[in-house]
PDB file of C-alpha atoms in Angstrom:
ATOM      1  CA  UNK A 493     171.659 -21.484 171.982  1.00 57.00           C
ATOM      2  CA  UNK A 494     168.002 -20.846 171.442  1.00 84.00           C
ATOM      3  CA  UNK A 495     166.980 -19.474 168.307  1.00 85.00           C
ATOM      4  CA  UNK A 496     165.962 -16.342 169.432  1.00 88.00           C
ATOM      5  CA  UNK A 497     169.611 -15.570 169.879  1.00 89.00           C
ATOM      6  CA  UNK A 498     170.365 -17.528 167.051  1.00 90.00           C
ATOM      7  CA  UNK A 499     168.193 -15.173 165.221  1.00 92.00           C
ATOM      8  CA  UNK A 500     169.729 -11.688 166.398  1.00 94.00           C
ATOM      9  CA  UNK A 501     172.945 -13.029 166.317  1.00 92.00           C
ATOM     10  CA  UNK A 502     172.843 -13.819 162.381  1.00 92.00           C
ATOM     11  CA  UNK A 503     170.549 -10.963 161.818  1.00 93.00           C
ATOM     12  CA  UNK A 504     173.301  -8.094 163.447  1.00 95.00           C
ATOM     13  CA  UNK A 505     176.381 -10.367 161.345  1.00 93.00           C
ATOM     14  CA  UNK A 506     174.462  -9.800 158.513  1.00 92.00           C
ATOM     15  CA  UNK A 507     174.686  -5.990 158.992  1.00 94.00           C
ATOM     16  CA  UNK A 508     169.881  -6.068 159.285  1.00 94.00           C
ATOM     17  CA  UNK A 509     167.917  -4.081 160.964  1.00 95.00           C
ATOM     18  CA  UNK A 510     164.755  -6.109 162.442  1.00 95.00           C
ATOM     19  CA  UNK A 511     162.716  -3.137 159.890  1.00 96.00           C
ATOM     20  CA  UNK A 512     164.748  -4.310 156.752  1.00 94.00           C
ATOM     21  CA  UNK A 513     164.395  -8.514 157.648  1.00 95.00           C
ATOM     22  CA  UNK A 514     160.538  -7.693 158.413  1.00 95.00           C
ATOM     23  CA  UNK A 515     160.050  -6.258 154.802  1.00 95.00           C
ATOM     24  CA  UNK A 516     163.020  -8.921 153.831  1.00 92.00           C
ATOM     25  CA  UNK A 517     159.960 -11.817 154.770  1.00 92.00           C
ATOM     26  CA  UNK A 518     157.019  -9.965 154.899  1.00 93.00           C
ATOM     27  CA  UNK A 519     155.864  -9.434 158.394  1.00 95.00           C
ATOM     28  CA  UNK A 520     155.955  -6.827 160.495  1.00 95.00           C
ATOM     29  CA  UNK A 521     158.930  -6.226 162.904  1.00 95.00           C
ATOM     30  CA  UNK A 522     157.487  -6.310 166.048  1.00 96.00           C
ATOM     31  CA  UNK A 523     156.825  -9.969 165.026  1.00 95.00           C
ATOM     32  CA  UNK A 524     160.636  -9.579 164.198  1.00 95.00           C
ATOM     33  CA  UNK A 525     161.064  -8.690 167.889  1.00 95.00           C
ATOM     34  CA  UNK A 526     159.108 -11.314 169.256  1.00 94.00           C
ATOM     35  CA  UNK A 527     161.108 -14.118 167.327  1.00 93.00           C
ATOM     36  CA  UNK A 528     164.045 -12.872 168.785  1.00 93.00           C
ATOM     37  CA  UNK A 529     162.544 -12.045 172.390  1.00 94.00           C
ATOM     38  CA  UNK A 530     161.399 -15.490 171.939  1.00 89.00           C
ATOM     39  CA  UNK A 531     157.605 -14.534 173.107  1.00 92.00           C
ATOM     40  CA  UNK A 532     156.173 -16.466 170.171  1.00 89.00           C
ATOM     41  CA  UNK A 533     158.362 -18.603 166.986  1.00 86.00           C
ATOM     42  CA  UNK A 534     158.143 -18.075 163.132  1.00 88.00           C
ATOM     43  CA  UNK A 535     156.574 -20.853 160.777  1.00 85.00           C
ATOM     44  CA  UNK A 536     158.690 -23.173 159.182  1.00 83.00           C
ATOM     45  CA  UNK A 537     158.102 -21.485 155.629  1.00 88.00           C
ATOM     46  CA  UNK A 538     159.912 -17.952 157.825  1.00 91.00           C
ATOM     47  CA  UNK A 539     162.329 -20.020 159.398  1.00 88.00           C
ATOM     48  CA  UNK A 540     163.640 -21.216 155.991  1.00 90.00           C
ATOM     49  CA  UNK A 541     163.165 -17.377 154.499  1.00 93.00           C
ATOM     50  CA  UNK A 542     165.761 -16.802 157.814  1.00 93.00           C
ATOM     51  CA  UNK A 543     168.160 -19.224 156.933  1.00 91.00           C
ATOM     52  CA  UNK A 544     168.073 -18.300 153.298  1.00 92.00           C
ATOM     53  CA  UNK A 545     168.781 -14.590 153.845  1.00 93.00           C
ATOM     54  CA  UNK A 546     171.231 -14.893 156.609  1.00 92.00           C
ATOM     55  CA  UNK A 547     172.828 -17.413 154.747  1.00 92.00           C
ATOM     56  CA  UNK A 548     172.638 -19.484 157.277  1.00 89.00           C
ATOM     57  CA  UNK A 549     171.812 -23.825 157.108  1.00 87.00           C
ATOM     58  CA  UNK A 550     168.616 -24.774 158.617  1.00 83.00           C
ATOM     59  CA  UNK A 551     170.453 -26.839 160.912  1.00 81.00           C
ATOM     60  CA  UNK A 552     172.393 -24.766 162.903  1.00 82.00           C
ATOM     61  CA  UNK A 553     169.020 -22.598 163.128  1.00 80.00           C
ATOM     62  CA  UNK A 554     167.062 -25.091 164.498  1.00 80.00           C
ATOM     63  CA  UNK A 555     169.440 -27.652 166.321  1.00 77.00           C
ATOM     64  CA  UNK A 556     169.569 -27.822 170.115  1.00 72.00           C
ATOM     65  CA  UNK A 557     166.613 -25.610 170.440  1.00 69.00           C
ATOM     66  CA  UNK A 558     164.093 -27.821 171.908  1.00 73.00           C
ATOM     67  CA  UNK A 559     160.833 -25.488 172.292  1.00 75.00           C
ATOM     68  CA  UNK A 560     161.208 -24.806 168.596  1.00 73.00           C
ATOM     69  CA  UNK A 561     161.203 -28.208 167.012  1.00 73.00           C
ATOM     70  CA  UNK A 562     158.235 -28.467 169.240  1.00 75.00           C
ATOM     71  CA  UNK A 563     156.804 -25.683 167.873  1.00 72.00           C
ATOM     72  CA  UNK A 564     157.210 -26.413 164.509  1.00 73.00           C
ATOM     73  CA  UNK A 565     155.850 -30.507 165.047  1.00 73.00           C
ATOM     74  CA  UNK A 566     152.989 -29.330 166.277  1.00 72.00           C
ATOM     75  CA  UNK A 567     151.963 -26.551 163.697  1.00 70.00           C
ATOM     76  CA  UNK A 568     153.290 -30.093 161.464  1.00 68.00           C
ATOM     77  CA  UNK A 569     151.214 -31.999 163.644  1.00 66.00           C
ATOM     78  CA  UNK A 570     147.939 -29.974 162.539  1.00 65.00           C
ATOM     79  CA  UNK A 571     148.715 -29.968 158.304  1.00 65.00           C
ATOM     80  CA  UNK A 572     148.763 -33.902 158.708  1.00 70.00           C
ATOM     81  CA  UNK A 573     145.190 -33.612 161.451  1.00 70.00           C
ATOM     82  CA  UNK A 574     143.697 -30.988 158.678  1.00 77.00           C
ATOM     83  CA  UNK A 575     144.379 -33.541 155.632  1.00 80.00           C
ATOM     84  CA  UNK A 576     142.966 -36.820 157.834  1.00 80.00           C
ATOM     85  CA  UNK A 577     139.967 -34.054 158.580  1.00 82.00           C
ATOM     86  CA  UNK A 578     139.077 -33.664 154.443  1.00 87.00           C
ATOM     87  CA  UNK A 579     139.623 -37.638 153.754  1.00 86.00           C
ATOM     88  CA  UNK A 580     136.761 -38.025 156.772  1.00 85.00           C
ATOM     89  CA  UNK A 581     134.636 -35.634 155.131  1.00 89.00           C
ATOM     90  CA  UNK A 582     134.806 -36.766 151.402  1.00 90.00           C
ATOM     91  CA  UNK A 583     134.668 -40.511 152.142  1.00 89.00           C
ATOM     92  CA  UNK A 584     130.908 -39.569 154.235  1.00 88.00           C
ATOM     93  CA  UNK A 585     129.606 -37.489 151.487  1.00 90.00           C
ATOM     94  CA  UNK A 586     130.983 -40.525 148.770  1.00 90.00           C
ATOM     95  CA  UNK A 587     128.938 -42.857 151.423  1.00 87.00           C
ATOM     96  CA  UNK A 588     125.956 -40.660 151.240  1.00 87.00           C
ATOM     97  CA  UNK A 589     125.877 -40.411 147.074  1.00 88.00           C
ATOM     98  CA  UNK A 590     125.986 -43.772 147.689  1.00 86.00           C
ATOM     99  CA  UNK A 591     123.658 -44.873 149.333  1.00 83.00           C
ATOM    100  CA  UNK A 592     120.995 -42.299 147.788  1.00 83.00           C
ATOM    101  CA  UNK A 593     121.418 -44.150 144.372  1.00 84.00           C
ATOM    102  CA  UNK A 594     121.347 -47.815 145.368  1.00 83.00           C
ATOM    103  CA  UNK A 595     118.323 -46.756 147.808  1.00 81.00           C
ATOM    104  CA  UNK A 596     116.507 -49.072 146.226  1.00 81.00           C
ATOM    105  CA  UNK A 597     118.636 -52.559 146.588  1.00 79.00           C
ATOM    106  CA  UNK A 598     119.930 -51.716 149.863  1.00 77.00           C
ATOM    107  CA  UNK A 599     116.311 -51.433 151.247  1.00 81.00           C
ATOM    108  CA  UNK A 600     115.718 -55.065 149.613  1.00 83.00           C
ATOM    109  CA  UNK A 601     118.220 -56.845 151.092  1.00 84.00           C
ATOM    110  CA  UNK A 602     118.290 -57.400 154.908  1.00 85.00           C
ATOM    111  CA  UNK A 603     122.493 -57.751 154.532  1.00 85.00           C
ATOM    112  CA  UNK A 604     122.787 -54.654 152.558  1.00 84.00           C
ATOM    113  CA  UNK A 605     120.931 -52.259 155.138  1.00 86.00           C
ATOM    114  CA  UNK A 606     123.606 -54.087 157.539  1.00 88.00           C
ATOM    115  CA  UNK A 607     126.618 -53.040 156.054  1.00 87.00           C
ATOM    116  CA  UNK A 608     125.093 -50.056 155.014  1.00 85.00           C
ATOM    117  CA  UNK A 609     124.488 -48.706 158.465  1.00 86.00           C
ATOM    118  CA  UNK A 610     127.490 -50.197 159.161  1.00 90.00           C
ATOM    119  CA  UNK A 611     129.511 -48.471 156.971  1.00 88.00           C
ATOM    120  CA  UNK A 612     127.685 -45.165 158.232  1.00 87.00           C
ATOM    121  CA  UNK A 613     128.238 -45.997 161.378  1.00 91.00           C
ATOM    122  CA  UNK A 614     132.187 -46.053 161.393  1.00 91.00           C
ATOM    123  CA  UNK A 615     132.282 -43.303 158.639  1.00 87.00           C
ATOM    124  CA  UNK A 616     130.678 -40.938 160.692  1.00 89.00           C
ATOM    125  CA  UNK A 617     132.218 -41.851 163.861  1.00 90.00           C
ATOM    126  CA  UNK A 618     134.981 -41.418 161.622  1.00 86.00           C
ATOM    127  CA  UNK A 619     134.164 -37.680 160.877  1.00 86.00           C
ATOM    128  CA  UNK A 620     133.606 -37.049 165.027  1.00 87.00           C
ATOM    129  CA  UNK A 621     136.485 -38.396 166.029  1.00 85.00           C
ATOM    130  CA  UNK A 622     138.725 -36.155 163.519  1.00 80.00           C
ATOM    131  CA  UNK A 623     136.512 -32.824 164.451  1.00 82.00           C
ATOM    132  CA  UNK A 624     136.562 -33.525 168.097  1.00 83.00           C
ATOM    133  CA  UNK A 625     140.525 -33.873 167.777  1.00 75.00           C
ATOM    134  CA  UNK A 626     140.443 -30.550 166.271  1.00 71.00           C
ATOM    135  CA  UNK A 627     138.992 -29.206 168.875  1.00 68.00           C
TER     136      UNK A 627
END
């Protein structure tokens, strides 16, 4: 059974209107309608709120709906990719600071020049890779 049908049936069993549900989980009535007609899907936080409101397990609510599971997987992957992007930015900023602090030492040693250049290229490449993945 699709998530929209499950949501509508659960709402009707609970004796609630779309407006009541919208107020409870702090979205618009139109959003509830879109979820029930599967024009859009709720995010994981809203699914948990709906599960609590309708007193139905997440397992019953989500199991068997491939579209909804795919939507939630994409949402989760976005969070993970944001974390990787933030880590890449932090690493690049730290390397830049280190290069500026040890500039005098690096210039005098050919091996340090090669090592720091390689680290800079790898770090920047990883940062660009994360940015391109976001696009």
